[in-house]
Amino acid sequence: MVLISGRNNMSRNVAIFWVLFSASLIFGNLYATVELEGKDRIDGRTRHQLLYVLTGVCAVATLMLVLLPASPRNSRDNKFAQTPDPHLGPLEALATTWNILWKKEILLLMITFIYAGFQQSFGQGIFGSCIGFTRQFGVQAKQLVPLSGLVYGVGDLVGGIGQAALNTVKSKIKCWSVVMVCLGYCCQAAAYIIVYLTIPNNAVFGESTELSVYPSRVWLALLASALLGLGDSCLNTQIFPLLAALQPNYSSQTCALYKFMKVTSN
């Protein structure tokens, strides 16, 4: 994406990609919500059916990725790279990545990378499990797990669409990336407060009948999911253009560092 994008449309392209990526959260969780409707326990047949269907979709997506044509390395529209992205062998690429890791800008961004992993792990994994283990939600608790993932995807989707639509406005606002990252953090901070108040402390470990600080409400849990997704969108759609601007000739290495740190903290 970096190789075929220019300085003026990089943020827009990332936002469009994020919209499509977020749509997968909606459709996948919608399917799971329908499958789990009316069930307070996930039986073996339902579990296997979900596994087979989602694994098949993943296999098709992987095949499509493999069949994608190579990106043009010397596209005239690419305003980021002053020289073509060098062809590096595996060892050279690894050495280059190691050297880039110790640059001051990348070291400072490591804090953001790690937080990106933490918040995504919480929003897409831990929080949904906590909802499913909270008995205050009644028999619909298990069905709320994929529903919260669906709403998380909607928040991600809204964030991506909003940033794509505002692409022409961002040039008029100084420190646009800072504004968007701060907006995302505020959304997630509000979500963390809602989770703290409405989810029992021991719900993260298993089934919980413990009372929370404030009575658990379905709409509050879904609101927290939407805010977490919106914050995730604000954060990720700013990181990729920033990495492209910092190391235009080594976009693969910087993106690999980001994904490595994110997955490690995840």
GROMACS .gro file of C-alpha atoms in nm:
model
  266
    1MET     CA    1   0.000   0.000   0.000
    2VAL     CA    2   0.287   0.234   0.078
    3LEU     CA    3   0.449   0.160  -0.258
    4ILE     CA    4   0.140   0.256  -0.458
    5SER     CA    5   0.026   0.550  -0.243
    6GLY     CA    6   0.129   0.913  -0.250
    7ARG     CA    7   0.178   1.152   0.040
    8ASN     CA    8  -0.165   1.309  -0.015
    9ASN     CA    9  -0.366   0.989  -0.040
   10MET     CA   10  -0.185   0.754   0.199
   11SER     CA   11  -0.417   0.829   0.492
   12ARG     CA   12  -0.722   0.789   0.269
   13ASN     CA   13  -0.602   0.454   0.133
   14VAL     CA   14  -0.527   0.322   0.482
   15ALA     CA   15  -0.871   0.435   0.600
   16ILE     CA   16  -1.038   0.255   0.307
   17PHE     CA   17  -0.837  -0.059   0.384
   18TRP     CA   18  -0.942  -0.031   0.748
   19VAL     CA   19  -1.309  -0.004   0.649
   20LEU     CA   20  -1.284  -0.328   0.450
   21PHE     CA   21  -1.089  -0.497   0.729
   22SER     CA   22  -1.345  -0.390   0.990
   23ALA     CA   23  -1.629  -0.525   0.776
   24SER     CA   24  -1.492  -0.874   0.839
   25LEU     CA   25  -1.551  -0.825   1.212
   26ILE     CA   26  -1.913  -0.739   1.141
   27PHE     CA   27  -1.995  -1.030   0.908
   28GLY     CA   28  -1.800  -1.290   1.106
   29ASN     CA   29  -1.954  -1.193   1.439
   30LEU     CA   30  -2.300  -1.161   1.282
   31TYR     CA   31  -2.273  -1.522   1.168
   32ALA     CA   32  -2.160  -1.629   1.516
   33THR     CA   33  -2.445  -1.432   1.677
   34VAL     CA   34  -2.703  -1.615   1.464
   35GLU     CA   35  -2.543  -1.953   1.542
   36LEU     CA   36  -2.544  -1.887   1.919
   37GLU     CA   37  -2.897  -1.747   1.937
   38GLY     CA   38  -3.089  -1.889   2.233
   39LYS     CA   39  -2.797  -2.101   2.362
   40ASP     CA   40  -2.657  -2.071   2.714
   41ARG     CA   41  -2.390  -2.333   2.638
   42ILE     CA   42  -2.182  -2.383   2.322
   43ASP     CA   43  -2.226  -2.746   2.218
   44GLY     CA   44  -1.974  -2.943   2.014
   45ARG     CA   45  -2.172  -2.926   1.688
   46THR     CA   46  -2.199  -2.545   1.702
   47ARG     CA   47  -1.833  -2.510   1.793
   48HIS     CA   48  -1.720  -2.730   1.505
   49GLN     CA   49  -1.947  -2.557   1.254
   50LEU     CA   50  -1.814  -2.214   1.352
   51LEU     CA   51  -1.458  -2.345   1.331
   52TYR     CA   52  -1.502  -2.503   0.987
   53VAL     CA   53  -1.679  -2.204   0.830
   54LEU     CA   54  -1.438  -1.941   0.962
   55THR     CA   55  -1.134  -2.155   0.878
   56GLY     CA   56  -1.263  -2.193   0.521
   57VAL     CA   57  -1.307  -1.817   0.486
   58CYS     CA   58  -0.954  -1.766   0.622
   59ALA     CA   59  -0.812  -2.014   0.371
   60VAL     CA   60  -0.984  -1.837   0.079
   61ALA     CA   61  -0.854  -1.499   0.198
   62THR     CA   62  -0.500  -1.635   0.230
   63LEU     CA   63  -0.516  -1.777  -0.123
   64MET     CA   64  -0.635  -1.441  -0.258
   65LEU     CA   65  -0.345  -1.269  -0.082
   66VAL     CA   66  -0.096  -1.510  -0.235
   67LEU     CA   67  -0.237  -1.446  -0.583
   68LEU     CA   68  -0.212  -1.067  -0.556
   69PRO     CA   69   0.025  -0.916  -0.817
   70ALA     CA   70   0.351  -0.764  -0.697
   71SER     CA   71   0.338  -0.394  -0.612
   72PRO     CA   72   0.515  -0.161  -0.857
   73ARG     CA   73   0.828  -0.048  -0.678
   74ASN     CA   74   0.891   0.257  -0.889
   75SER     CA   75   0.540   0.393  -0.930
   76ARG     CA   76   0.536   0.757  -1.033
   77ASP     CA   77   0.246   0.819  -0.796
   78ASN     CA   78   0.450   0.722  -0.493
   79LYS     CA   79   0.566   1.048  -0.338
   80PHE     CA   80   0.708   0.886  -0.026
   81ALA     CA   81   1.013   0.701  -0.157
   82GLN     CA   82   1.289   0.905  -0.316
   83THR     CA   83   1.449   0.585  -0.448
   84PRO     CA   84   1.295   0.248  -0.524
   85ASP     CA   85   1.250   0.014  -0.231
   86PRO     CA   86   1.572  -0.195  -0.241
   87HIS     CA   87   1.559  -0.566  -0.319
   88LEU     CA   88   1.698  -0.729  -0.005
   89GLY     CA   89   1.768  -1.092   0.071
   90PRO     CA   90   1.632  -1.247   0.392
   91LEU     CA   91   1.948  -1.188   0.598
   92GLU     CA   92   1.995  -0.835   0.464
   93ALA     CA   93   1.631  -0.753   0.534
   94LEU     CA   94   1.665  -0.888   0.889
   95ALA     CA   95   1.981  -0.683   0.948
   96THR     CA   96   1.815  -0.371   0.809
   97THR     CA   97   1.512  -0.426   1.032
   98TRP     CA   98   1.740  -0.462   1.334
   99ASN     CA   99   1.915  -0.134   1.252
  100ILE     CA  100   1.586   0.049   1.202
  101LEU     CA  101   1.463  -0.082   1.537
  102TRP     CA  102   1.723   0.127   1.722
  103LYS     CA  103   1.639   0.455   1.555
  104LYS     CA  104   1.509   0.713   1.802
  105GLU     CA  105   1.173   0.760   1.630
  106ILE     CA  106   1.100   0.387   1.624
  107LEU     CA  107   1.201   0.342   1.989
  108LEU     CA  108   0.961   0.619   2.090
  109LEU     CA  109   0.684   0.457   1.887
  110MET     CA  110   0.738   0.124   2.065
  111ILE     CA  111   0.518   0.250   2.349
  112THR     CA  112   0.237   0.312   2.099
  113PHE     CA  113   0.296  -0.025   1.932
  114ILE     CA  114   0.271  -0.210   2.263
  115TYR     CA  115  -0.042  -0.021   2.365
  116ALA     CA  116  -0.198  -0.102   2.026
  117GLY     CA  117  -0.150  -0.471   2.104
  118PHE     CA  118  -0.285  -0.441   2.458
  119GLN     CA  119  -0.600  -0.254   2.357
  120GLN     CA  120  -0.675  -0.485   2.065
  121SER     CA  121  -0.631  -0.793   2.282
  122PHE     CA  122  -0.866  -0.646   2.541
  123GLY     CA  123  -1.128  -0.524   2.294
  124GLN     CA  124  -1.139  -0.830   2.067
  125GLY     CA  125  -1.070  -1.101   2.323
  126ILE     CA  126  -1.078  -1.034   2.696
  127PHE     CA  127  -1.378  -0.802   2.704
  128GLY     CA  128  -1.599  -1.036   2.503
  129SER     CA  129  -1.512  -1.326   2.734
  130CYS     CA  130  -1.594  -1.114   3.039
  131ILE     CA  131  -1.936  -1.035   2.894
  132GLY     CA  132  -2.003  -1.404   2.833
  133PHE     CA  133  -1.904  -1.492   3.191
  134THR     CA  134  -2.121  -1.222   3.354
  135ARG     CA  135  -2.436  -1.394   3.480
  136GLN     CA  136  -2.609  -1.057   3.531
  137PHE     CA  137  -2.675  -1.055   3.156
  138GLY     CA  138  -2.889  -1.368   3.194
  139VAL     CA  139  -2.928  -1.644   2.936
  140GLN     CA  140  -2.828  -1.408   2.654
  141ALA     CA  141  -2.476  -1.363   2.795
  142LYS     CA  142  -2.315  -1.610   2.551
  143GLN     CA  143  -2.493  -1.456   2.254
  144LEU     CA  144  -2.364  -1.113   2.358
  145VAL     CA  145  -2.004  -1.228   2.299
  146PRO     CA  146  -2.016  -1.222   1.916
  147LEU     CA  147  -2.261  -0.930   1.930
  148SER     CA  148  -2.003  -0.724   2.119
  149GLY     CA  149  -1.747  -0.820   1.854
  150LEU     CA  150  -1.991  -0.708   1.585
  151VAL     CA  151  -2.041  -0.370   1.754
  152TYR     CA  152  -1.662  -0.341   1.795
  153GLY     CA  153  -1.637  -0.387   1.419
  154VAL     CA  154  -1.902  -0.120   1.363
  155GLY     CA  155  -1.694   0.123   1.571
  156ASP     CA  156  -1.388   0.034   1.365
  157LEU     CA  157  -1.590   0.077   1.046
  158VAL     CA  158  -1.728   0.418   1.145
  159GLY     CA  159  -1.379   0.538   1.235
  160GLY     CA  160  -1.238   0.429   0.901
  161ILE     CA  161  -1.523   0.585   0.700
  162GLY     CA  162  -1.496   0.908   0.896
  163GLN     CA  163  -1.124   0.942   0.836
  164ALA     CA  164  -1.158   0.860   0.467
  165ALA     CA  165  -1.428   1.125   0.434
  166LEU     CA  166  -1.215   1.382   0.619
  167ASN     CA  167  -0.905   1.320   0.408
  168THR     CA  168  -0.941   1.658   0.234
  169VAL     CA  169  -0.981   1.836   0.568
  170LYS     CA  170  -0.672   1.697   0.740
  171SER     CA  171  -0.433   1.917   0.540
  172LYS     CA  172  -0.595   2.223   0.700
  173ILE     CA  173  -0.548   2.096   1.055
  174LYS     CA  174  -0.205   2.101   1.214
  175CYS     CA  175  -0.102   1.785   1.398
  176TRP     CA  176  -0.392   1.587   1.248
  177SER     CA  177  -0.239   1.258   1.359
  178VAL     CA  178  -0.205   1.381   1.718
  179VAL     CA  179  -0.569   1.490   1.720
  180MET     CA  180  -0.690   1.153   1.592
  181VAL     CA  181  -0.474   0.950   1.831
  182CYS     CA  182  -0.593   1.162   2.127
  183LEU     CA  183  -0.954   1.118   2.013
  184GLY     CA  184  -0.904   0.743   1.997
  185TYR     CA  185  -0.747   0.738   2.343
  186CYS     CA  186  -1.036   0.940   2.491
  187CYS     CA  187  -1.288   0.698   2.339
  188GLN     CA  188  -1.106   0.400   2.484
  189ALA     CA  189  -1.058   0.568   2.823
  190ALA     CA  190  -1.435   0.616   2.840
  191ALA     CA  191  -1.481   0.249   2.747
  192TYR     CA  192  -1.240   0.137   3.022
  193ILE     CA  193  -1.440   0.335   3.279
  194ILE     CA  194  -1.765   0.172   3.163
  195VAL     CA  195  -1.607  -0.173   3.182
  196TYR     CA  196  -1.468  -0.106   3.531
  197LEU     CA  197  -1.810   0.003   3.658
  198THR     CA  198  -2.032  -0.259   3.492
  199ILE     CA  199  -1.830  -0.582   3.469
  200PRO     CA  200  -1.754  -0.790   3.784
  201ASN     CA  201  -1.387  -0.815   3.880
  202ASN     CA  202  -1.371  -1.195   3.862
  203ALA     CA  203  -1.556  -1.226   3.528
  204VAL     CA  204  -1.220  -1.244   3.353
  205PHE     CA  205  -1.149  -1.580   3.521
  206GLY     CA  206  -1.479  -1.760   3.459
  207GLU     CA  207  -1.852  -1.762   3.531
  208SER     CA  208  -1.933  -1.480   3.773
  209THR     CA  209  -2.241  -1.405   3.983
  210GLU     CA  210  -2.062  -1.122   4.161
  211LEU     CA  211  -2.225  -0.779   4.148
  212SER     CA  212  -2.044  -0.496   3.969
  213VAL     CA  213  -2.011  -0.137   4.093
  214TYR     CA  214  -2.299  -0.036   3.865
  215PRO     CA  215  -2.562  -0.285   3.744
  216SER     CA  216  -2.458  -0.454   3.421
  217ARG     CA  217  -2.656  -0.335   3.122
  218VAL     CA  218  -2.645  -0.471   2.768
  219TRP     CA  219  -2.643  -0.126   2.609
  220LEU     CA  220  -2.349  -0.015   2.825
  221ALA     CA  221  -2.147  -0.324   2.729
  222LEU     CA  222  -2.219  -0.264   2.360
  223LEU     CA  223  -2.136   0.108   2.396
  224ALA     CA  224  -1.800   0.013   2.546
  225SER     CA  225  -1.736  -0.223   2.253
  226ALA     CA  226  -1.817   0.052   2.001
  227LEU     CA  227  -1.586   0.300   2.177
  228LEU     CA  228  -1.304   0.044   2.186
  229GLY     CA  229  -1.345  -0.020   1.813
  230LEU     CA  230  -1.355   0.351   1.731
  231GLY     CA  231  -1.037   0.409   1.931
  232ASP     CA  232  -0.866   0.115   1.761
  233SER     CA  233  -0.951   0.264   1.422
  234CYS     CA  234  -0.816   0.609   1.515
  235LEU     CA  235  -0.490   0.456   1.633
  236ASN     CA  236  -0.417   0.213   1.350
  237THR     CA  237  -0.512   0.443   1.064
  238GLN     CA  238  -0.252   0.694   1.185
  239ILE     CA  239   0.033   0.453   1.256
  240PHE     CA  240   0.076   0.320   0.901
  241PRO     CA  241   0.103   0.663   0.728
  242LEU     CA  242   0.345   0.772   1.001
  243LEU     CA  243   0.569   0.470   0.942
  244ALA     CA  244   0.560   0.536   0.568
  245ALA     CA  245   0.673   0.894   0.625
  246LEU     CA  246   0.951   0.801   0.870
  247GLN     CA  247   1.113   0.527   0.658
  248PRO     CA  248   0.977   0.559   0.303
  249ASN     CA  249   1.234   0.321   0.151
  250TYR     CA  250   1.191   0.053   0.416
  251SER     CA  251   0.815   0.033   0.461
  252SER     CA  252   0.821  -0.348   0.489
  253GLN     CA  253   1.068  -0.338   0.776
  254THR     CA  254   0.887  -0.068   0.976
  255CYS     CA  255   0.547  -0.234   0.931
  256ALA     CA  256   0.701  -0.568   1.033
  257LEU     CA  257   0.837  -0.409   1.351
  258TYR     CA  258   0.496  -0.264   1.428
  259LYS     CA  259   0.314  -0.593   1.375
  260PHE     CA  260   0.578  -0.787   1.570
  261MET     CA  261   0.553  -0.562   1.876
  262LYS     CA  262   0.175  -0.547   1.850
  263VAL     CA  263   0.135  -0.925   1.831
  264THR     CA  264   0.393  -0.979   2.108
  265SER     CA  265   0.204  -0.750   2.346
  266ASN     CA  266  -0.124  -0.899   2.223
   0.00000   0.00000   0.00000
